[in-house]
């Protein structure tokens, strides 16, 4: 699909301090393998900056898209989810653009994933009657929900010392409860400094209100061009609504 970048503030570089980036699926009728779209948002104002068909799982395509984002908006921080392709793609984009922002992880995506894993571990611990472990899990769950990253990150690092000896599974063997607990604590401990905070990021909010609500009732777009036009219209309407404070329906 041809790349179109014609909105008015793309005519020259515009500096945006914090950029949020996330991918979302937008169905194409009869084309289940069609790539999703990448959405770029000013994370401080919530205003959408750009939307384009990009496969998040394709490191080269993602790196090309991120290079343009870094060159155009010169962000100090780029906020993404934990997608495995983002660190490498951002590193390549920084080298190609000559601009290297801080890479931060979206608190909303991070907390949702880690709380889901924590609850599965908690269910097993309760079934086995590991009361002290249950208390630790519940304390960590409460911190993840309500506290800033430096608090639950420090708590996770302390708990991690107690399960350092949990061994990884052998080939074909299922990971033990203790090893899964260790790996969750390790992620919380190591990634806490890169989390944006305790609230949802603006990219997820924009995708929900501008795209998801309208697309749910659709069977899918028949032409890529129609999909592109719809997404850019939705982005433009959302920008106007955010600036002028009015509600809209399309």
Coordinates of N, CA, C and O in Angstrom, one line a residue, residues 21-165:
X21 N 3.0 5.1 20.4 CA 2.9 4.3 19.2 C 2.3 2.9 19.5 O 2.7 2.2 20.5
X22 N 1.3 2.5 18.8 CA 0.6 1.2 19.0 C 0.0 0.7 17.7 O -0.4 1.5 16.8
X23 N 0.0 -0.6 17.5 CA -0.7 -1.2 16.4 C -2.1 -1.7 16.7 O -2.4 -2.0 17.8
X24 N -2.9 -1.7 15.7 CA -4.3 -2.2 15.9 C -4.7 -2.9 14.6 O -4.3 -2.5 13.5
X25 N -5.6 -3.8 14.7 CA -6.1 -4.5 13.5 C -7.3 -3.8 12.9 O -8.2 -3.3 13.7
X26 N -7.4 -3.6 11.6 CA -8.5 -3.0 10.9 C -8.9 -4.0 9.8 O -8.1 -4.1 8.8
X27 N -10.0 -4.7 9.9 CA -10.3 -5.8 9.0 C -10.4 -5.4 7.5 O -10.9 -4.3 7.2
X28 N -9.9 -6.2 6.6 CA -10.1 -6.1 5.2 C -11.0 -7.3 4.8 O -10.6 -8.5 5.1
X29 N -12.1 -7.1 4.1 CA -13.0 -8.1 3.7 C -12.3 -9.1 2.8 O -11.7 -8.7 1.8
X30 N -12.3 -10.4 3.1 CA -11.6 -11.4 2.3 C -10.1 -11.5 2.4 O -9.5 -12.2 1.7
X31 N -9.5 -10.6 3.3 CA -8.1 -10.6 3.4 C -7.7 -10.7 4.9 O -7.2 -9.7 5.5
X32 N -7.8 -11.8 5.5 CA -7.4 -12.0 6.9 C -6.0 -11.7 7.2 O -5.6 -11.5 8.3
X33 N -5.1 -11.8 6.1 CA -3.7 -11.6 6.3 C -3.2 -10.2 6.1 O -2.0 -9.9 6.1
X34 N -4.2 -9.3 5.8 CA -3.8 -7.9 5.6 C -3.2 -7.3 6.8 O -3.6 -7.5 7.9
X35 N -2.1 -6.5 6.7 CA -1.5 -5.9 7.8 C -2.4 -4.9 8.6 O -3.3 -4.3 8.0
X36 N -2.2 -4.8 9.9 CA -2.9 -3.9 10.7 C -2.3 -2.5 10.4 O -1.6 -2.2 9.5
X37 N -2.7 -1.5 11.3 CA -2.2 -0.2 11.1 C -1.4 0.3 12.4 O -1.7 -0.2 13.5
X38 N -0.5 1.2 12.2 CA 0.3 1.8 13.2 C -0.3 3.1 13.5 O -0.5 3.9 12.6
X39 N -0.6 3.4 14.8 CA -1.1 4.7 15.2 C -0.1 5.5 16.0 O 0.5 4.9 16.9
X40 N 0.1 6.7 15.7 CA 1.1 7.6 16.4 C 0.3 8.7 17.0 O -0.5 9.4 16.3
X41 N 0.6 9.0 18.3 CA -0.2 10.0 19.1 C 0.7 10.9 19.9 O 1.8 10.4 20.3
X42 N 0.4 12.1 20.0 CA 1.0 13.0 20.9 C 0.6 12.6 22.3 O -0.6 12.8 22.7
X43 N 1.5 12.0 23.1 CA 1.1 11.4 24.3 C 0.7 12.4 25.4 O 0.1 12.0 26.4
X44 N 1.1 13.6 25.2 CA 0.7 14.6 26.2 C -0.6 15.3 26.0 O -1.3 15.6 26.9
X45 N -1.1 15.4 24.7 CA -2.3 16.0 24.4 C -3.4 15.0 24.0 O -4.6 15.3 24.1
X46 N -3.0 13.8 23.6 CA -3.9 12.8 23.1 C -4.3 12.9 21.7 O -5.2 12.2 21.2
X47 N -3.7 13.9 21.0 CA -4.1 14.1 19.6 C -3.3 13.2 18.7 O -2.1 13.0 18.8
X48 N -4.1 12.6 17.7 CA -3.4 11.7 16.8 C -2.6 12.4 15.8 O -2.9 13.5 15.3
X49 N -1.4 11.8 15.5 CA -0.4 12.4 14.6 C -0.4 11.8 13.2 O -0.2 12.4 12.2
X50 N -0.6 10.4 13.2 CA -0.4 9.7 12.0 C -1.0 8.3 12.1 O -1.0 7.7 13.2
X51 N -1.5 7.7 11.0 CA -1.9 6.4 11.0 C -1.5 5.8 9.6 O -1.7 6.5 8.6
X52 N -1.0 4.6 9.6 CA -0.5 4.0 8.3 C -0.5 2.5 8.4 O -0.3 1.9 9.5
X53 N -0.8 1.8 7.3 CA -0.7 0.3 7.3 C 0.7 -0.2 7.5 O 1.6 0.0 6.6
X54 N 1.0 -0.8 8.6 CA 2.3 -1.3 8.9 C 2.2 -2.6 9.7 O 1.4 -2.6 10.7
X55 N 2.9 -3.6 9.4 CA 2.8 -4.9 10.1 C 3.8 -4.7 11.3 O 5.0 -4.7 11.1
X56 N 3.3 -4.7 12.5 CA 4.1 -4.6 13.7 C 5.1 -5.7 13.8 O 6.2 -5.5 14.5
X57 N 4.8 -6.9 13.3 CA 5.7 -8.0 13.4 C 6.8 -8.1 12.4 O 7.6 -9.0 12.4
X58 N 6.8 -7.1 11.5 CA 7.8 -7.1 10.4 C 8.9 -6.0 10.9 O 8.7 -4.8 10.8
X59 N 10.1 -6.5 11.3 CA 11.1 -5.5 11.9 C 11.5 -4.5 10.9 O 11.7 -3.3 11.2
X60 N 11.7 -4.8 9.6 CA 12.1 -3.9 8.6 C 11.1 -2.8 8.3 O 11.4 -1.6 8.2
X61 N 9.8 -3.3 8.1 CA 8.7 -2.3 7.9 C 8.5 -1.4 9.1 O 8.3 -0.2 8.9
X62 N 8.6 -2.0 10.3 CA 8.5 -1.2 11.5 C 9.6 -0.2 11.6 O 9.4 1.0 12.0
X63 N 10.8 -0.6 11.3 CA 12.0 0.3 11.4 C 11.8 1.5 10.4 O 12.2 2.6 10.7
X64 N 11.4 1.2 9.2 CA 11.2 2.3 8.2 C 10.1 3.3 8.7 O 10.3 4.5 8.6
X65 N 9.0 2.8 9.3 CA 8.0 3.7 9.8 C 8.5 4.5 10.9 O 8.3 5.7 11.0
X66 N 9.2 3.9 11.8 CA 9.7 4.6 13.0 C 10.8 5.6 12.6 O 10.9 6.6 13.3
X67 N 11.6 5.3 11.6 CA 12.6 6.3 11.1 C 11.9 7.6 10.7 O 12.3 8.7 11.1
X68 N 10.8 7.5 10.0 CA 10.0 8.7 9.6 C 9.4 9.4 10.8 O 9.5 10.6 10.9
X69 N 8.9 8.7 11.8 CA 8.4 9.3 13.0 C 9.4 10.1 13.7 O 9.2 11.2 14.2
X70 N 10.6 9.5 13.9 CA 11.7 10.1 14.6 C 12.2 11.4 13.9 O 12.4 12.4 14.5
X71 N 12.3 11.3 12.6 CA 12.7 12.4 11.8 C 11.7 13.6 11.8 O 12.1 14.8 11.9
X72 N 10.4 13.2 11.8 CA 9.4 14.2 11.7 C 9.0 14.9 13.0 O 8.9 16.1 13.1
X73 N 8.9 14.1 14.1 CA 8.5 14.7 15.3 C 9.6 14.9 16.4 O 9.3 15.5 17.4
X74 N 10.8 14.3 16.2 CA 11.9 14.5 17.1 C 11.5 14.3 18.5 O 11.8 15.2 19.4
X75 N 10.9 13.2 18.9 CA 10.5 13.0 20.3 C 11.6 12.8 21.3 O 12.6 12.2 20.9
X76 N 11.4 13.2 22.5 CA 12.3 12.9 23.6 C 12.1 11.5 24.1 O 13.0 10.8 24.5
X77 N 10.8 11.1 24.1 CA 10.4 9.7 24.5 C 9.5 9.1 23.5 O 8.6 9.7 22.9
X78 N 9.6 7.8 23.3 CA 8.7 7.0 22.5 C 8.1 5.9 23.4 O 8.9 5.1 24.0
X79 N 6.8 5.8 23.4 CA 6.1 4.9 24.3 C 5.4 3.8 23.5 O 4.7 4.1 22.6
X80 N 5.7 2.5 23.8 CA 5.1 1.4 23.0 C 4.7 0.4 24.0 O 4.9 0.5 25.3
X81 N 4.1 -0.7 23.5 CA 3.8 -1.9 24.4 C 5.1 -2.7 24.4 O 6.2 -2.3 24.0
X82 N 5.0 -4.0 24.9 CA 6.2 -4.8 25.0 C 6.4 -5.6 23.8 O 7.2 -6.6 23.9
X83 N 5.9 -5.3 22.7 CA 6.1 -6.0 21.4 C 7.6 -6.3 21.2 O 8.4 -5.3 21.3
X84 N 7.9 -7.5 20.8 CA 9.4 -7.9 20.7 C 10.1 -7.2 19.6 O 11.3 -7.1 19.6
X85 N 9.4 -6.7 18.6 CA 10.0 -6.0 17.5 C 10.4 -4.6 17.7 O 11.2 -4.0 17.0
X86 N 9.8 -4.0 18.7 CA 10.0 -2.5 18.9 C 11.5 -2.1 19.3 O 12.0 -1.2 18.8
X87 N 12.1 -2.8 20.3 CA 13.5 -2.4 20.7 C 14.4 -2.4 19.5 O 15.2 -1.4 19.3
X88 N 14.5 -3.5 18.7 CA 15.4 -3.5 17.6 C 15.0 -2.5 16.5 O 15.9 -1.8 16.0
X89 N 13.7 -2.3 16.2 CA 13.3 -1.4 15.2 C 13.6 0.0 15.6 O 14.0 0.9 14.8
X90 N 13.4 0.4 16.9 CA 13.7 1.7 17.4 C 15.2 2.0 17.3 O 15.6 3.1 17.0
X91 N 16.0 1.0 17.6 CA 17.4 1.1 17.6 C 17.9 1.4 16.1 O 18.7 2.3 15.9
X92 N 17.3 0.7 15.2 CA 17.7 0.9 13.8 C 17.2 2.3 13.3 O 17.9 3.0 12.6
X93 N 16.0 2.6 13.7 CA 15.4 3.9 13.3 C 16.2 5.1 13.9 O 16.4 6.1 13.2
X94 N 16.7 4.9 15.1 CA 17.5 6.0 15.7 C 18.9 6.1 14.9 O 19.3 7.2 14.7
X95 N 19.4 5.0 14.5 CA 20.7 5.1 13.8 C 20.5 5.7 12.4 O 21.3 6.5 11.9
X96 N 19.3 5.4 11.7 CA 19.1 6.0 10.4 C 18.6 7.4 10.5 O 18.9 8.2 9.6
X97 N 17.9 7.8 11.5 CA 17.4 9.2 11.6 C 18.4 10.2 12.3 O 18.3 11.4 12.2
X98 N 19.3 9.6 13.1 CA 20.2 10.5 13.8 C 19.6 11.0 15.1 O 20.1 11.9 15.7
X99 N 18.4 10.5 15.5 CA 17.7 11.0 16.6 C 17.4 9.8 17.5 O 16.8 8.9 17.1
X100 N 17.9 9.8 18.8 CA 17.7 8.7 19.7 C 16.9 9.1 20.9 O 17.4 9.6 21.9
X101 N 15.6 8.8 20.9 CA 14.8 9.1 22.1 C 14.8 8.0 23.1 O 15.4 6.9 22.9
X102 N 14.3 8.3 24.3 CA 14.2 7.2 25.4 C 13.0 6.3 25.0 O 12.0 6.8 24.5
X103 N 13.2 5.0 25.2 CA 12.1 4.1 24.9 C 11.4 3.7 26.2 O 12.1 3.2 27.1
X104 N 10.1 4.1 26.3 CA 9.4 3.7 27.5 C 8.3 2.7 27.1 O 7.8 2.7 26.0
X105 N 7.8 2.0 28.1 CA 6.8 1.0 28.0 C 5.5 1.5 28.5 O 5.4 2.2 29.5
X106 N 4.4 1.3 27.8 CA 3.1 1.7 28.1 C 2.6 1.0 29.4 O 2.6 -0.2 29.5
X107 N 2.3 1.8 30.4 CA 1.9 1.3 31.7 C 0.6 0.4 31.6 O 0.5 -0.6 32.2
X108 N -0.3 0.8 30.8 CA -1.6 0.1 30.6 C -1.3 -1.3 30.1 O -1.8 -2.3 30.7
X109 N -0.6 -1.4 29.0 CA -0.3 -2.8 28.4 C 0.5 -3.6 29.4 O 0.2 -4.8 29.6
X110 N 1.5 -3.0 30.0 CA 2.4 -3.7 30.9 C 1.6 -4.3 32.1 O 1.7 -5.4 32.4
X111 N 0.8 -3.4 32.8 CA 0.1 -3.9 34.0 C -0.9 -4.9 33.6 O -1.1 -5.9 34.4
X112 N -1.6 -4.8 32.5 CA -2.6 -5.7 32.1 C -2.0 -7.1 31.9 O -2.6 -8.1 32.4
X113 N -0.9 -7.2 31.3 CA -0.2 -8.5 31.0 C 0.3 -9.1 32.3 O 0.1 -10.3 32.6
X114 N 1.0 -8.3 33.1 CA 1.6 -8.8 34.4 C 0.5 -9.2 35.4 O 0.7 -10.2 36.1
X115 N -0.6 -8.5 35.5 CA -1.6 -8.8 36.4 C -2.3 -10.1 36.0 O -2.7 -10.9 36.9
X116 N -2.4 -10.4 34.7 CA -3.0 -11.6 34.3 C -2.2 -12.8 34.6 O -2.7 -13.8 35.1
X117 N -0.9 -12.7 34.5 CA 0.1 -13.7 34.8 C 0.1 -13.9 36.4 O 0.1 -15.1 36.9
X118 N 0.1 -12.8 37.1 CA 0.1 -12.9 38.5 C -1.1 -13.6 39.1 O -1.0 -14.4 40.0
X119 N -2.3 -13.4 38.5 CA -3.5 -14.0 39.0 C -3.5 -15.5 38.7 O -4.1 -16.3 39.6
X120 N -3.0 -15.9 37.6 CA -2.9 -17.4 37.4 C -2.0 -18.1 38.4 O -2.3 -19.2 38.9
X121 N -0.9 -17.4 38.8 CA 0.0 -17.9 39.8 C -0.7 -17.9 41.2 O -0.5 -18.9 42.0
X122 N -1.4 -16.9 41.4 CA -2.2 -16.8 42.7 C -3.2 -17.9 42.9 O -3.3 -18.5 43.9
X123 N -3.9 -18.2 41.8 CA -4.9 -19.3 41.9 C -4.2 -20.6 42.3 O -4.8 -21.4 43.1
X124 N -3.1 -20.9 41.7 CA -2.4 -22.2 42.0 C -1.9 -22.2 43.5 O -2.0 -23.2 44.2
X125 N -1.4 -21.0 43.9 CA -0.9 -20.9 45.3 C -2.0 -21.1 46.3 O -1.8 -21.7 47.3
X126 N -3.1 -20.6 46.0 CA -4.3 -20.7 46.9 C -4.8 -22.1 46.9 O -5.1 -22.7 48.0
X127 N -4.8 -22.8 45.8 CA -5.2 -24.2 45.7 C -4.3 -25.1 46.5 O -4.7 -26.1 47.2
X128 N -3.0 -24.8 46.5 CA -2.0 -25.6 47.2 C -1.8 -25.2 48.7 O -1.1 -25.8 49.5
X129 N -2.5 -24.1 49.1 CA -2.5 -23.7 50.5 C -1.1 -23.1 50.9 O -0.8 -23.1 52.1
X130 N -0.4 -22.4 50.0 CA 0.8 -21.7 50.3 C 0.5 -20.3 50.8 O 0.6 -19.3 50.1
X131 N 0.1 -20.3 52.1 CA -0.4 -19.0 52.6 C 0.5 -17.8 52.6 O 0.1 -16.7 52.3
X132 N 1.8 -18.1 52.9 CA 2.8 -17.0 52.9 C 3.0 -16.5 51.5 O 3.1 -15.3 51.3
X133 N 3.1 -17.4 50.6 CA 3.2 -17.0 49.2 C 2.0 -16.2 48.7 O 2.2 -15.3 48.0
X134 N 0.8 -16.7 49.1 CA -0.4 -16.0 48.7 C -0.3 -14.5 49.2 O -0.7 -13.6 48.5
X135 N 0.1 -14.3 50.4 CA 0.2 -13.0 50.9 C 1.2 -12.1 50.1 O 0.9 -10.9 49.8
X136 N 2.3 -12.7 49.7 CA 3.2 -11.9 48.8 C 2.6 -11.6 47.5 O 2.7 -10.5 47.0
X137 N 1.9 -12.5 46.9 CA 1.2 -12.3 45.6 C 0.2 -11.2 45.7 O 0.1 -10.4 44.8
X138 N -0.6 -11.3 46.8 CA -1.7 -10.3 46.9 C -1.1 -8.9 47.2 O -1.6 -7.9 46.7
X139 N 0.0 -8.8 47.9 CA 0.7 -7.5 48.2 C 1.2 -7.0 46.9 O 1.1 -5.8 46.6
X140 N 1.8 -7.8 46.0 CA 2.4 -7.4 44.8 C 1.2 -6.9 43.8 O 1.3 -5.9 43.1
X141 N 0.1 -7.7 43.8 CA -1.0 -7.3 43.0 C -1.6 -5.9 43.4 O -1.9 -5.1 42.5
X142 N -1.7 -5.6 44.7 CA -2.2 -4.3 45.1 C -1.2 -3.2 44.7 O -1.6 -2.1 44.3
X143 N 0.1 -3.5 44.8 CA 1.1 -2.5 44.4 C 1.0 -2.2 42.9 O 1.1 -1.0 42.5
X144 N 0.9 -3.3 42.1 CA 0.8 -3.1 40.7 C -0.4 -2.2 40.3 O -0.3 -1.5 39.3
X145 N -1.5 -2.4 41.0 CA -2.7 -1.7 40.6 C -2.6 -0.2 41.0 O -3.2 0.7 40.3
X146 N -2.0 0.1 42.1 CA -2.1 1.5 42.7 C -0.8 2.3 42.9 O -0.9 3.5 43.2
X147 N 0.3 1.6 42.7 CA 1.6 2.3 43.1 C 2.4 2.6 41.9 O 2.2 2.0 40.8
X148 N 3.3 3.6 42.0 CA 4.2 3.9 40.8 C 5.2 2.8 40.6 O 5.5 2.0 41.5
X149 N 5.8 2.7 39.5 CA 6.7 1.6 39.1 C 7.9 1.5 40.1 O 8.3 0.3 40.3
X150 N 8.4 2.5 40.6 CA 9.6 2.4 41.5 C 9.2 1.6 42.8 O 10.1 1.0 43.4
X151 N 8.0 1.7 43.2 CA 7.5 1.0 44.4 C 7.4 -0.5 44.1 O 8.0 -1.3 44.8
X152 N 6.5 -0.9 43.1 CA 6.4 -2.3 42.9 C 7.6 -3.0 42.3 O 7.9 -4.1 42.5
X153 N 8.4 -2.1 41.6 CA 9.7 -2.7 41.0 C 10.7 -3.1 42.1 O 11.3 -4.1 42.1
X154 N 10.8 -2.2 43.2 CA 11.7 -2.5 44.3 C 11.2 -3.7 45.1 O 12.0 -4.6 45.5
X155 N 9.8 -3.8 45.2 CA 9.3 -5.0 45.9 C 9.5 -6.3 45.2 O 9.9 -7.3 45.8
X156 N 9.4 -6.2 43.9 CA 9.6 -7.4 43.0 C 11.1 -7.8 43.1 O 11.4 -9.0 43.1
X157 N 12.0 -6.9 43.1 CA 13.4 -7.2 43.2 C 13.7 -7.9 44.5 O 14.6 -8.8 44.6
X158 N 13.1 -7.5 45.6 CA 13.3 -8.2 46.9 C 12.8 -9.6 46.9 O 13.5 -10.5 47.4
X159 N 11.6 -9.8 46.3 CA 11.0 -11.1 46.2 C 11.9 -12.0 45.3 O 12.0 -13.2 45.6
X160 N 12.5 -11.4 44.3 CA 13.2 -12.2 43.3 C 14.4 -13.0 44.0 O 14.7 -14.1 43.6
X161 N 15.0 -12.4 45.0 CA 16.1 -13.0 45.7 C 15.7 -14.4 46.3 O 16.6 -15.2 46.5
X162 N 14.5 -14.6 46.6 CA 14.0 -15.8 47.2 C 13.8 -17.0 46.3 O 13.7 -18.1 46.7
X163 N 13.7 -16.6 45.0 CA 13.5 -17.7 44.0 C 14.5 -17.8 42.9 O 14.3 -18.3 41.8
X164 N 15.7 -17.3 43.2 CA 16.8 -17.3 42.2 C 17.2 -18.7 41.7 O 17.7 -18.8 40.6
X165 N 16.9 -19.7 42.6 CA 17.4 -21.0 42.2 C 16.4 -21.8 41.4 O 16.6 -23.0 41.1

